[in-house]
């Protein structure tokens, strides 16, 4: 029979751990099981006795959604960089503001007349910042021109990019990173929409005697083709794969609800702030710069993040869309290779975040007793990312089954 040394609590143990008086006693494993939530708190107390936290910062908060109570807190009010867990704020805000069926639209419109297969007028490509616009969508644009009976274009190919503000990079992004281009007109993730459109028209036999320009959309135009994708479609790769372009597109869609045009990052921050207000975020310091977490200027707290997760859980329309989009420990997305052989496999759905010196994890865990937990773990100043991730994985294992010790 296996035997272990366990900590038996006699006095002074707060509901949040860290102050317990203990005595080491050798007992049979079958005889020792601390009750919930002391089992979780005691094991997390032990886990924090790690030299990693002598040289780095930690913010940690675990909330029991089933019991509506905080289970564990450590540095939960520290303002730390969220990295890609920032996408949780963006996703919840967009679902709250727009709804899962909201459509990201890219339209083709024209002005003038078609006479003897000649378009005497302009073609307008109206961008709606759809990150999923691909070659198949561009083919639909070209085919719509052919169906119009046009074989020659004499006018202009006009890019309408008034959907968002002009800068193609976010505030606080490192110039030497592999950053997405934040333009309203994208094709296959690239800022080459108009050139691709012109080349594909010519390849289809259309004579294009028209320069490429940028302009605004006149009132007297007709739509000949619209391609779109829903927020639900975009949310899955945004969260599972931590796609920065998708997150920024979603951020600006939410921003566009504040103003007619152009949407700005300031508008996006305003909408996120309003959602956080609904989540009960008051007297918590934070700073939001972008929607993806790439910015060096983003700062939030584990307390803020958990309040957001609690709000999302209680809004069933949000939770039903967010939960399946989150990476699953040991199974898919950015958590596919983590916690594979752990009891947390399949029990944890959470958004990861990683930038230099920072690793974060926030989401939901279903514990072995059936309780659903919301949590946020933020490690900062970690030069070896693997150390932070290993700690996070151990926290997830404890949340998943606080009574399980190793391979007993």
Coordinates of C-alpha atoms in Angstrom, one line a residue, residues 18-197:
X18 CA -1.4 30.4 3.1
X19 CA -1.7 30.6 6.9
X20 CA -2.3 27.0 7.9
X21 CA -0.6 25.5 10.9
X22 CA 0.4 22.0 10.0
X23 CA 1.7 18.7 11.4
X24 CA 3.3 16.0 9.3
X25 CA 1.6 12.7 9.8
X26 CA 2.2 9.4 8.0
X27 CA -1.2 7.9 7.1
X28 CA -2.6 5.5 4.6
X29 CA -3.8 7.2 1.4
X30 CA -7.3 5.8 1.8
X31 CA -7.6 7.5 5.2
X32 CA -6.6 11.1 4.2
X33 CA -8.8 13.3 2.1
X34 CA -9.1 17.0 2.9
X35 CA -12.6 18.4 2.2
X36 CA -13.3 20.8 -0.6
X37 CA -12.0 23.5 -0.9
X38 CA -9.3 23.0 1.7
X39 CA -7.7 20.3 -0.5
X40 CA -7.3 22.7 -3.4
X41 CA -6.1 25.6 -1.2
X42 CA -3.5 23.5 0.7
X43 CA -2.0 22.1 -2.5
X44 CA -1.9 25.5 -4.1
X45 CA -0.1 26.9 -1.0
X46 CA 2.5 24.2 -1.4
X47 CA 2.9 24.8 -5.1
X48 CA 3.7 28.5 -4.4
X49 CA 6.7 27.5 -2.4
X50 CA 8.8 27.7 -5.5
X51 CA 12.0 29.7 -6.1
X52 CA 10.4 30.9 -9.4
X53 CA 8.5 33.5 -7.4
X54 CA 11.6 34.9 -5.8
X55 CA 12.6 36.2 -9.2
X56 CA 9.2 36.8 -11.0
X57 CA 5.7 38.1 -10.4
X58 CA 2.6 36.1 -10.1
X59 CA -1.1 37.0 -10.1
X60 CA -3.5 34.1 -9.5
X61 CA -7.3 34.0 -8.8
X62 CA -9.5 30.9 -8.7
X63 CA -13.3 31.5 -8.5
X64 CA -15.9 28.7 -7.8
X65 CA -18.8 29.5 -10.2
X66 CA -20.9 26.7 -8.7
X67 CA -20.5 28.0 -5.1
X68 CA -20.2 31.7 -6.2
X69 CA -17.1 32.2 -4.1
X70 CA -13.4 32.9 -4.3
X71 CA -11.4 29.8 -3.7
X72 CA -7.8 31.1 -3.9
X73 CA -6.1 34.5 -4.4
X74 CA -2.5 35.5 -4.7
X75 CA -1.5 38.9 -6.1
X76 CA -4.8 39.1 -7.9
X77 CA -4.8 42.9 -7.9
X78 CA -1.4 43.3 -9.6
X79 CA -1.5 45.0 -12.9
X80 CA 0.3 42.7 -15.3
X81 CA 0.6 42.2 -19.1
X82 CA -2.1 39.8 -20.3
X83 CA -0.4 38.8 -23.6
X84 CA -3.0 36.9 -25.7
X85 CA -5.4 36.4 -22.9
X86 CA -6.4 39.9 -24.0
X87 CA -8.4 38.1 -26.7
X88 CA -10.8 37.1 -23.9
X89 CA -11.7 40.7 -23.4
X90 CA -12.1 41.2 -27.1
X91 CA -14.2 38.1 -27.6
X92 CA -16.6 38.7 -24.7
X93 CA -17.0 42.3 -25.7
X94 CA -17.8 41.4 -29.3
X95 CA -20.3 38.7 -28.3
X96 CA -21.9 41.1 -25.8
X97 CA -22.1 44.0 -28.3
X98 CA -22.5 42.3 -31.7
X99 CA -23.8 38.7 -31.2
X100 CA -22.4 35.6 -32.8
X101 CA -24.3 36.0 -36.1
X102 CA -22.9 39.5 -36.7
X103 CA -21.4 39.5 -40.3
X104 CA -18.0 40.9 -41.4
X105 CA -18.8 42.2 -44.9
X106 CA -16.7 43.0 -48.0
X107 CA -18.7 44.4 -50.9
X108 CA -18.2 45.2 -54.6
X109 CA -20.2 48.1 -56.0
X110 CA -20.2 50.1 -59.2
X111 CA -21.2 53.4 -60.6
X112 CA -21.8 54.4 -64.2
X113 CA -23.3 52.3 -67.0
X114 CA -22.6 49.2 -68.9
X115 CA -22.8 49.7 -72.7
X116 CA -21.7 47.2 -75.3
X117 CA -19.9 45.2 -72.5
X118 CA -18.0 48.3 -71.4
X119 CA -18.3 49.6 -67.9
X120 CA -18.1 53.4 -68.2
X121 CA -17.7 54.0 -64.5
X122 CA -15.9 52.8 -61.4
X123 CA -15.7 49.6 -59.4
X124 CA -15.6 50.1 -55.6
X125 CA -14.2 47.5 -53.3
X126 CA -15.6 48.3 -49.9
X127 CA -13.7 46.8 -47.0
X128 CA -15.2 45.6 -43.8
X129 CA -12.0 44.1 -42.3
X130 CA -13.0 40.5 -42.8
X131 CA -9.9 38.4 -42.0
X132 CA -11.4 35.3 -43.6
X133 CA -11.7 36.9 -47.1
X134 CA -9.8 34.4 -49.3
X135 CA -9.2 33.6 -53.0
X136 CA -12.7 31.9 -53.2
X137 CA -14.3 35.2 -52.2
X138 CA -12.3 37.1 -54.7
X139 CA -13.4 34.7 -57.4
X140 CA -17.0 35.5 -56.5
X141 CA -16.1 39.2 -57.1
X142 CA -14.7 38.5 -60.5
X143 CA -17.6 36.3 -61.5
X144 CA -20.1 39.0 -60.5
X145 CA -18.4 41.4 -62.9
X146 CA -18.6 38.8 -65.7
X147 CA -22.3 38.2 -64.9
X148 CA -22.9 41.9 -65.3
X149 CA -21.7 41.5 -68.9
X150 CA -18.6 43.5 -68.5
X151 CA -15.6 42.8 -70.7
X152 CA -13.9 46.1 -70.5
X153 CA -13.6 48.5 -67.5
X154 CA -13.0 52.2 -68.3
X155 CA -12.9 54.1 -65.0
X156 CA -11.2 53.4 -61.7
X157 CA -10.8 50.5 -59.3
X158 CA -11.4 52.2 -56.0
X159 CA -10.4 50.9 -52.6
X160 CA -12.8 52.1 -49.9
X161 CA -11.0 51.7 -46.7
X162 CA -12.9 54.1 -44.5
X163 CA -14.1 51.4 -42.2
X164 CA -11.2 52.0 -39.8
X165 CA -8.5 54.5 -39.0
X166 CA -5.4 54.6 -41.2
X167 CA -2.5 53.1 -39.1
X168 CA -1.8 49.5 -40.1
X169 CA -0.1 48.7 -36.8
X170 CA -1.5 48.8 -33.3
X171 CA -0.4 51.1 -30.5
X172 CA 2.6 49.7 -28.6
X173 CA 3.5 47.0 -31.1
X174 CA 7.1 46.1 -31.6
X175 CA 8.1 47.2 -35.1
X176 CA 10.3 44.1 -35.7
X177 CA 7.6 41.5 -34.8
X178 CA 5.6 39.6 -37.4
X179 CA 2.6 41.9 -37.1
X180 CA -0.6 41.6 -39.1
X181 CA -1.6 44.5 -41.4
X182 CA -4.7 46.2 -40.1
X183 CA -6.4 47.2 -43.3
X184 CA -10.1 46.9 -44.0
X185 CA -9.3 45.2 -47.4
X186 CA -7.5 41.9 -47.0
X187 CA -7.2 38.8 -49.1
X188 CA -5.6 35.7 -47.7
X189 CA -4.4 37.8 -44.8
X190 CA -2.4 40.1 -47.1
X191 CA -2.6 43.8 -47.9
X192 CA -2.7 43.2 -51.7
X193 CA -6.5 43.2 -52.3
X194 CA -6.7 45.7 -55.2
X195 CA -3.7 44.3 -57.2
X196 CA -5.1 40.8 -56.8
X197 CA -8.5 41.9 -57.9

